[in-house]
Coordinates of C-alpha atoms in Angstrom, one line a residue:
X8 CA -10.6 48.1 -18.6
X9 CA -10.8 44.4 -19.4
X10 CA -7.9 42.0 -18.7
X11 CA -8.7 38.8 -20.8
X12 CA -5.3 36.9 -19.6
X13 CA -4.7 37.2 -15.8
X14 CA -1.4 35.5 -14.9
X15 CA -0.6 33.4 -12.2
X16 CA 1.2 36.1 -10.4
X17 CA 1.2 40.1 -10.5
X18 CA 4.3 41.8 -9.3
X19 CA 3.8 45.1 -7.7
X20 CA 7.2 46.9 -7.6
X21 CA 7.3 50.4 -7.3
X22 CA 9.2 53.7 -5.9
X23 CA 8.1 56.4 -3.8
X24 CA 8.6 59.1 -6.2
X25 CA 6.1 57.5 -8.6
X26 CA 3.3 57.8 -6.2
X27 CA 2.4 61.1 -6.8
X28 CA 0.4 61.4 -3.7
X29 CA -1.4 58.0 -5.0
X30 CA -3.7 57.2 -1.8
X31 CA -1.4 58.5 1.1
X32 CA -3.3 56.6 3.4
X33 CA -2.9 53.3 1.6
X34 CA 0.7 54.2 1.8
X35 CA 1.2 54.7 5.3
X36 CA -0.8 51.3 6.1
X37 CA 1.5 49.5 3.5
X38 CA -1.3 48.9 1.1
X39 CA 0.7 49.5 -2.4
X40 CA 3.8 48.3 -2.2
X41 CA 3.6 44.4 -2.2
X42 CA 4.6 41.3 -2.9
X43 CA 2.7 38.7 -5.2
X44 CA -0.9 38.1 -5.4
X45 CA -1.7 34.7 -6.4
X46 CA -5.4 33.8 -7.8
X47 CA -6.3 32.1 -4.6
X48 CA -5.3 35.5 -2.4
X49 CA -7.5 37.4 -4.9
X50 CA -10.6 35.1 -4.7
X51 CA -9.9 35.6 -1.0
X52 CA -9.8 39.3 -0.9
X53 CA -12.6 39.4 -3.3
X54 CA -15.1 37.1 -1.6
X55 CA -14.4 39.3 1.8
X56 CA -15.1 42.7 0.2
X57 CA -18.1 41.0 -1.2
X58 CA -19.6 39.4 1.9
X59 CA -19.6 43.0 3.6
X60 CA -19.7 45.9 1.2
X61 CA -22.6 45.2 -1.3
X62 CA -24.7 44.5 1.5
X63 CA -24.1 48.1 3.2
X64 CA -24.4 49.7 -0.2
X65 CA -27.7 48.0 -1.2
X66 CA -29.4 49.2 2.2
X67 CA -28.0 53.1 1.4
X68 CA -29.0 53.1 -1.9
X69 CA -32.5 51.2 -1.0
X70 CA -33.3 54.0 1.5
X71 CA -31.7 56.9 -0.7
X72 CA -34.6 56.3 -3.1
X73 CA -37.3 55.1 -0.6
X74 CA -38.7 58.1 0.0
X75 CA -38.6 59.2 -3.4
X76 CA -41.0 56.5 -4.2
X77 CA -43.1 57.8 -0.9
X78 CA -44.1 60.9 -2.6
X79 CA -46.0 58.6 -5.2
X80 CA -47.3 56.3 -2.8
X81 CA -48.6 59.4 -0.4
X82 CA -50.4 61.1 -3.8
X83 CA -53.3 58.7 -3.4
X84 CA -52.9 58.7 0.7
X85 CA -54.5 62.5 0.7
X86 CA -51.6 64.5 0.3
X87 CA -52.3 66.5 -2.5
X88 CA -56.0 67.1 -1.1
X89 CA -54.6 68.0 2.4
X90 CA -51.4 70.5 1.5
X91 CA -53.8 72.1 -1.4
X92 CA -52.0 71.1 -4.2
X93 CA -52.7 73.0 -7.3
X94 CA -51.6 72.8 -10.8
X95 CA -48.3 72.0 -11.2
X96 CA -47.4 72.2 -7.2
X97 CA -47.2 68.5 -6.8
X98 CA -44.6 67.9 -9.6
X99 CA -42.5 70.8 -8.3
X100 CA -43.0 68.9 -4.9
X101 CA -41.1 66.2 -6.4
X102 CA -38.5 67.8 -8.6
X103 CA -38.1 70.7 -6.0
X104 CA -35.7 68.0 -3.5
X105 CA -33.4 68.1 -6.5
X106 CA -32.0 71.8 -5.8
X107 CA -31.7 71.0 -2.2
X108 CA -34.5 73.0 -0.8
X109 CA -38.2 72.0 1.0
X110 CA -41.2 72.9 -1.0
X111 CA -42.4 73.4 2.4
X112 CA -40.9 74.9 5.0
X113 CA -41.2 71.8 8.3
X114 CA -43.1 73.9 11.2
X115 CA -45.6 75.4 8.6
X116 CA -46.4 71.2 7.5
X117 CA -46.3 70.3 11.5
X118 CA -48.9 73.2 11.6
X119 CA -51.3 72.4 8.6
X120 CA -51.1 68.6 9.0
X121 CA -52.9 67.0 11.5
X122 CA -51.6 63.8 13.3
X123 CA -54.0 61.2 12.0
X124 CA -52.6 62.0 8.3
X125 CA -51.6 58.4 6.4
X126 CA -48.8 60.2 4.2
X127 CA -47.5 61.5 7.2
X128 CA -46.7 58.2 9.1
X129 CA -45.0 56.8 6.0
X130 CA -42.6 59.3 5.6
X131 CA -41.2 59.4 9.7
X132 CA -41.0 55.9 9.7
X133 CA -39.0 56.0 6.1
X134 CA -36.8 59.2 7.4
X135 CA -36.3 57.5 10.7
X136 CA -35.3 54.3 9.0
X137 CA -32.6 56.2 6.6
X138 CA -31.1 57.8 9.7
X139 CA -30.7 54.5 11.0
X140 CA -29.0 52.8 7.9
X141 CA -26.6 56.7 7.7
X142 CA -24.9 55.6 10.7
X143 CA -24.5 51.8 9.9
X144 CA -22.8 53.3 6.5
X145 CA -20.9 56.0 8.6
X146 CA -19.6 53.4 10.7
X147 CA -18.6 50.0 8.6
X148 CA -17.9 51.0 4.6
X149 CA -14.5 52.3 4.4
X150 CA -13.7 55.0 1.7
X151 CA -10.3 53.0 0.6
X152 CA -8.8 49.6 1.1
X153 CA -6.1 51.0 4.1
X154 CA -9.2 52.1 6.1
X155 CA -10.9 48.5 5.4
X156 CA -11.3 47.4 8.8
X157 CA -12.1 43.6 8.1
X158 CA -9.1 43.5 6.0
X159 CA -5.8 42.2 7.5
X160 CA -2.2 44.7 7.1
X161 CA -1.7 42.4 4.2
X162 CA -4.6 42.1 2.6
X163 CA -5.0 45.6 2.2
X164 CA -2.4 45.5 -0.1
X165 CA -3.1 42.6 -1.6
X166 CA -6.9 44.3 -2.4
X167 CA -5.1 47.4 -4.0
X168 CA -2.7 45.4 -6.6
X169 CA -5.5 42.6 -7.2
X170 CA -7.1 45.9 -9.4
X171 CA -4.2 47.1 -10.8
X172 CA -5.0 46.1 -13.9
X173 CA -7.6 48.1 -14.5
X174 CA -5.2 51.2 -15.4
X175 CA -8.2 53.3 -13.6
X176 CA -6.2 54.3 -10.9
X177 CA -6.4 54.5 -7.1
X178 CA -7.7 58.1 -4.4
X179 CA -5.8 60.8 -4.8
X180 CA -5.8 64.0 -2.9
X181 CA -4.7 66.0 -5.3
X182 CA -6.8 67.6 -7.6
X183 CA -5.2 68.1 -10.8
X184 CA -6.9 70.7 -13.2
X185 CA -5.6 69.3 -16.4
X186 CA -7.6 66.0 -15.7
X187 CA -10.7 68.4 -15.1
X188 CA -10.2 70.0 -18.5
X189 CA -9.7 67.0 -20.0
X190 CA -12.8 65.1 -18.8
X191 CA -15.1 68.3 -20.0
X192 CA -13.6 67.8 -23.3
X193 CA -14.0 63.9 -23.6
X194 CA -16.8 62.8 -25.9
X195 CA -17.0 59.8 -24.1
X196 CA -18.0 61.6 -21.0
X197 CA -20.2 63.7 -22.6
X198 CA -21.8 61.0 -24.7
X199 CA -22.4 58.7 -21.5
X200 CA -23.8 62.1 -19.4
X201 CA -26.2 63.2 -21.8
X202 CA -27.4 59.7 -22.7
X203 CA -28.4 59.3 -19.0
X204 CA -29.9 63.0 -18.7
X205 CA -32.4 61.6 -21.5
X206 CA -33.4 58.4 -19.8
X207 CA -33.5 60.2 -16.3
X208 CA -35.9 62.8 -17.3
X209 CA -38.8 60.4 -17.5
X210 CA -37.7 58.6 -14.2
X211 CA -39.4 61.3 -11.7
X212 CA -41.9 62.1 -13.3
X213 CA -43.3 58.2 -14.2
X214 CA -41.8 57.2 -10.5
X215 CA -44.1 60.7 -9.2
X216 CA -47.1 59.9 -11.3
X217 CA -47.9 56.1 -11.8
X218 CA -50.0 55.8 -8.8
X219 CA -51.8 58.2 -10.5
X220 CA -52.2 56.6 -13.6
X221 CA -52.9 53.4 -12.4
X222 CA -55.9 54.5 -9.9
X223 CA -57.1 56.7 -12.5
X224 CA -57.8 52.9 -14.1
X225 CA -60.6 52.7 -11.7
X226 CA -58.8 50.9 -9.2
X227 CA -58.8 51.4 -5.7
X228 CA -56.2 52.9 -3.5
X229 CA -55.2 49.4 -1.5
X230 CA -55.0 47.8 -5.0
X231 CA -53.3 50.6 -6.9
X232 CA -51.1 50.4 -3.9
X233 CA -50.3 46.5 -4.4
X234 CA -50.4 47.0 -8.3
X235 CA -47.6 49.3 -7.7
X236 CA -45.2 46.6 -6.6
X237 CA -45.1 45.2 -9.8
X238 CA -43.5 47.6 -11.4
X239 CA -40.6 47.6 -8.7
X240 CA -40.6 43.7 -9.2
X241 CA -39.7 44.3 -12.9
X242 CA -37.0 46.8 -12.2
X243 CA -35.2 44.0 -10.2
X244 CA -35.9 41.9 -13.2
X245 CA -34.0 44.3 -15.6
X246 CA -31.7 45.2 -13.1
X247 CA -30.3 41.3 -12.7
X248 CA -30.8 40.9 -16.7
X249 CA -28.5 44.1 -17.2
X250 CA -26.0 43.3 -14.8
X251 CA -25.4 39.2 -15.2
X252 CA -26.0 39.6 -18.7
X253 CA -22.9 41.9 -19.3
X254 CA -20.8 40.3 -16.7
X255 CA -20.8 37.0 -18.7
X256 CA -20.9 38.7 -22.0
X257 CA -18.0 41.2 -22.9
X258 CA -18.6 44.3 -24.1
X259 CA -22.0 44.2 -23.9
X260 CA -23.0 46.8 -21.3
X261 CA -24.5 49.5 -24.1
X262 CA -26.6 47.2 -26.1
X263 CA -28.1 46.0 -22.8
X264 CA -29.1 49.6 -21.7
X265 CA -30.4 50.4 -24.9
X266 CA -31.8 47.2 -24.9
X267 CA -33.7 48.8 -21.3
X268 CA -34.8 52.0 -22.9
X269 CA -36.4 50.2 -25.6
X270 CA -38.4 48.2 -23.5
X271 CA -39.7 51.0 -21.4
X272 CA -40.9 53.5 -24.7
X273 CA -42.7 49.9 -25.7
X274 CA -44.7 50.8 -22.4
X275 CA -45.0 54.1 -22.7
X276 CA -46.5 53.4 -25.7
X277 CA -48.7 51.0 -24.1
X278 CA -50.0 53.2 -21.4
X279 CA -50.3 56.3 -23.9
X280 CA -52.5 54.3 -26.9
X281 CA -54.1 51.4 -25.4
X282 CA -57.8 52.0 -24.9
X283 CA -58.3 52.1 -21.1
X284 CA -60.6 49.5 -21.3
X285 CA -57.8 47.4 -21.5
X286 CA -56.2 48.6 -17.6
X287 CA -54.2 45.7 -17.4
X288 CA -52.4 46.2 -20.5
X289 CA -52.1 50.0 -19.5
X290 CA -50.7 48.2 -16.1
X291 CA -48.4 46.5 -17.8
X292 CA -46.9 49.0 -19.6
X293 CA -46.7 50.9 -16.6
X294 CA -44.4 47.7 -15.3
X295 CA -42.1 47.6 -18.6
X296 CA -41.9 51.3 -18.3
X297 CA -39.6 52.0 -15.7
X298 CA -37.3 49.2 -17.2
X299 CA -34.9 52.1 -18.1
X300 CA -33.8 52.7 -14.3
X301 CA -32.0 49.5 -14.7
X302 CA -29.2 51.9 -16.9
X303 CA -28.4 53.7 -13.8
X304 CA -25.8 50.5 -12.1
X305 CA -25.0 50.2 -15.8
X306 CA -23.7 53.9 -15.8
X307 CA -22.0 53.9 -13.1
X308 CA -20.0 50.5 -14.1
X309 CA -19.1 53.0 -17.3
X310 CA -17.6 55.2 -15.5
X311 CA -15.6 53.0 -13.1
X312 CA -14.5 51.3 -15.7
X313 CA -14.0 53.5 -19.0
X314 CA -11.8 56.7 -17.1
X315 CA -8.6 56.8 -15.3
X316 CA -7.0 59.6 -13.2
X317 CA -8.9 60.3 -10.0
X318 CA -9.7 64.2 -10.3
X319 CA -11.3 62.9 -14.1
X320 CA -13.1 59.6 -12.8
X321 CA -14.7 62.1 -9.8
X322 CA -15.3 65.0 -12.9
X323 CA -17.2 62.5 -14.6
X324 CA -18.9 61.5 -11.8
X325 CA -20.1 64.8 -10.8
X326 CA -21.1 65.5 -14.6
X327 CA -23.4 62.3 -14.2
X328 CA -24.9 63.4 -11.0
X329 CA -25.7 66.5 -12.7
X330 CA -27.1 64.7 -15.1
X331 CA -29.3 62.8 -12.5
X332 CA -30.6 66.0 -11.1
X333 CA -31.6 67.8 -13.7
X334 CA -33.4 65.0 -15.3
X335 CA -35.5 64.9 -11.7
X336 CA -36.3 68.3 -12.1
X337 CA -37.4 68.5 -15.6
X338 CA -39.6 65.4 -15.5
X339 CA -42.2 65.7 -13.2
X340 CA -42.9 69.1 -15.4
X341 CA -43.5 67.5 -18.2
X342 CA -47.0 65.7 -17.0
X343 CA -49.7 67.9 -17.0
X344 CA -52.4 68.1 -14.2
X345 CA -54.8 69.2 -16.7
X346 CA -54.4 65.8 -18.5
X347 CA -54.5 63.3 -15.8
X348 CA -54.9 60.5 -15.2
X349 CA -53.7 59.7 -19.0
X350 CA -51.0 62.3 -19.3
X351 CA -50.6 62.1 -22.5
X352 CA -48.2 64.5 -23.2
X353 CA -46.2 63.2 -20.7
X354 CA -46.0 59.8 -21.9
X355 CA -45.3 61.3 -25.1
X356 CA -42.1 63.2 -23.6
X357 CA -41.0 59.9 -22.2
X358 CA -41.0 58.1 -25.2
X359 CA -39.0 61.2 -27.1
X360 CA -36.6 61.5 -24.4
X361 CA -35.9 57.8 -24.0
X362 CA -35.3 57.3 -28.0
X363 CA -32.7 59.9 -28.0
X364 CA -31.2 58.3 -25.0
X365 CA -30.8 54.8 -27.0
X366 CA -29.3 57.1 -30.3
X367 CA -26.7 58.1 -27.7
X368 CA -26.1 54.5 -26.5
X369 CA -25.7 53.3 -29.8
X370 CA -23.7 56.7 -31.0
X371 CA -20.7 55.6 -27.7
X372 CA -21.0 52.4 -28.4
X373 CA -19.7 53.2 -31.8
X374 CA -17.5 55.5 -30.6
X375 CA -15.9 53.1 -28.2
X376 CA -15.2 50.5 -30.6
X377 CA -13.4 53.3 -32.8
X378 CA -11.3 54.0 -29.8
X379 CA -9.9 50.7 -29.0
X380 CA -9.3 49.9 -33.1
X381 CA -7.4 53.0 -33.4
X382 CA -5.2 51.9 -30.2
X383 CA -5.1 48.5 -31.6
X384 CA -3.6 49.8 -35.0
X385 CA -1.2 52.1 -33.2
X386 CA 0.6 49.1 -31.6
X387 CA 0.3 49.9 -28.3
X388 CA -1.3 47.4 -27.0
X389 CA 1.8 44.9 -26.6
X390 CA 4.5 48.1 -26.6
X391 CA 5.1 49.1 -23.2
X392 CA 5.0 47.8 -19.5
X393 CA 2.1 47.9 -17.2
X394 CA 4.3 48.1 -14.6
X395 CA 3.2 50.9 -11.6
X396 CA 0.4 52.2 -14.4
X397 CA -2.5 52.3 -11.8
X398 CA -0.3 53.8 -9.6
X399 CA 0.5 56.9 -11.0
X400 CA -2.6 58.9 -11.5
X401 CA -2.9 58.8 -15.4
X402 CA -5.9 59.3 -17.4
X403 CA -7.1 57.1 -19.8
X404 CA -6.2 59.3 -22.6
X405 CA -2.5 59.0 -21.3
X406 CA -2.2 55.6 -21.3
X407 CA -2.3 53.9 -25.0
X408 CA -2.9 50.7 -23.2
X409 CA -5.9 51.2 -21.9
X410 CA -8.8 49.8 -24.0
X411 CA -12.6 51.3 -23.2
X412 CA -15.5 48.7 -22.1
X413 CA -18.8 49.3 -23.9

């Protein structure tokens, strides 16, 4: 929800019988019911959070996908030679994490793989490193802002109201049907889930296979290994476009994802139709290609931002998980062994999937607009107070001042 007028002061006034179980906890500690929060208190509260959450975030999200990428990195290291993998048994050695389940169960590996194994080495020292970071995030990121330990009594409550604005509303522990109901009927969240399902479904399978494609180039495996940074230096790239880009230009967040899509079915195409002669063309298609992964920060900005009641914003969220699975299982499928190292038909699939992922993009983008205009027109915008709105657990759908981002 964007506020473009922030006053001097926000007055947080509310009673107890509005809560409607609104964050107990926050509650208890005193973390709703304040006084004034002036600009200076939220640059306070804001630089504090900042200096000590996105930190502990980055390093759990950097070793939630590190071993993802290990898999790719180990396919040239000897494991697909050493665990006798046939056919399709190496994607479904990727896609299989995805349901929760081992392709192979751990004694029968410790049994098959001897000690002096590369792959094997990479993936104790990434697993032991994961642990590591699990308990740093156990320990120091609070769920809510009353169990934000280098937050003062105060502050606390000055970190809840400095977002009341929003209208997306705070935790809640109760889990309200309705709001369930409502999210699975919501174009918006169906538009925004199936959108990502499209550009995820290449992600496994060109984050499972570009080694692959790149050695088949002719290169060796110490280059194809170094070559292979690039294309992580040019998610970064697309990553800090996306994000700065929409963060200093409103309403922008669509057109820069399909803007990322676009890019990466530019090199798909260049890895699918450029002779190989031409490898470092093909490489640098392989680098523009994964420039779609920047959409997944993007998507989860959408949802924080564009749905309000806690049982539909965590609905949403689980629809988009989904989403996120299912892609990872589907992809690695669609690259044949019998076609490597092009893949053609793979590529192919990635360029198909991505194009209907931008149609979408474009399709909620529209559809967004049309939801704020038909707000606008209803006169709701200035009818009505703020007053307690992200307080009480309302969806967006239930408050006619909310306006969507896009």
């Amino acid at each position: 929800m964007a506020i473009k007028d922030a006053p001097e002061t926000i007055d947080i006034k509310l009673e107890d019988k509005e809560l409607d179980k609104t964050d107990l906890a926050s509650v208890a500690n005193g973390a709703i019911l304040g006084g004034d929060l002036t600009p200076e208190e939220d640059r306070r509260i804001l630089r504090k959070a900042d200096l000590r959450l996105p930190p502990i975030m980055a390093f759990a999200y950097l070793f939630q996908f590190l071993d993802k990428t290990a898999l790719s990195y180990t396919a040239i290291l000897g494991l697909r030679e050493d665990l006798h993998l046939k056919g399709e048994e190496y994607g479904w050695a990727s896609a299989i994490y995805y349901f929760g389940y081992s392709w192979w169960p751990w004694n029968n590996v410790l049994e098959v793989v001897p000690y002096a194994n590369f792959f094997k080495a990479i993936f104790i020292c990434f697993g032991a490193l994961t642990i590591a970071v699990s308990i740093m995030v156990l320990l120091f990121l609070p769920d809510t802002p009353a169990n934000a330990r280098f937050l003062t009594q105060d502050e606390r409550a000055q970190a809840v109201a400095r977002v009341e604005g929003n209208m997306t509303g705070i935790k809640n522990d109760k889990w309200k049907r309705e709001q369930v109901m409502e999210a699975l009927c919501d174009p918006n969240a169906w538009l925004l889930a199936v959108a990502y399902l499209a550009s995820i479904i290449p992600n496994n399978g060109l984050l499972t296979f570009n080694t692959i494609v790149i050695q088949g180039l002719g290169f060796s495996v110490l280059k194809t290994l170094l070559i292979n940074i690039l294309p992580s230096v040019f998610q970064l790239v697309f990553v800090l476009i996306s994000v700065i880009g929409s963060t200093y230009l409103p309403n922008t967040r669509l057109l820069f994802m399909t803007f990322n899509v676009v890019v990466s079915i530019v090199g798909a195409v260049m890895v699918r139709e450029v002779d190989p002669a031409h490898k470092w063309t093909r490489v640098m298609g392989c680098a523009l290609g994964v420039a779609f992964t920047a959409n997944f920060p993007m998507t989860m900005a959408m949802v924080s931002s564009n749905f309000a009641g806690f049982t539909k914003k965590t609905t949403v969220s689980a629809m988009v998980f989904i989403a996120y699975c299912a892609g990872n299982i589907v992809g690695p499928h669609l690259f044949f062994p019998s076609e490597a190292p092009g893949y053609k038909s793979g590529f192919l699939a990635v360029m198909i999937c991505l194009a209907i992922s931008a149609v979408l993009c474009i399709a909620l983008r529209f559809y967004l607009i049309w939801e704020n205009k038909k707000r606008d027109d209803a006169g709701d915008a200035i009818e009505g107070s703020l007053e307690g709105i992200n307080l009480s657990d309302k969806t967006d759908r239930e408050i006619p001042q909310f306006r969507y981002i896009y």
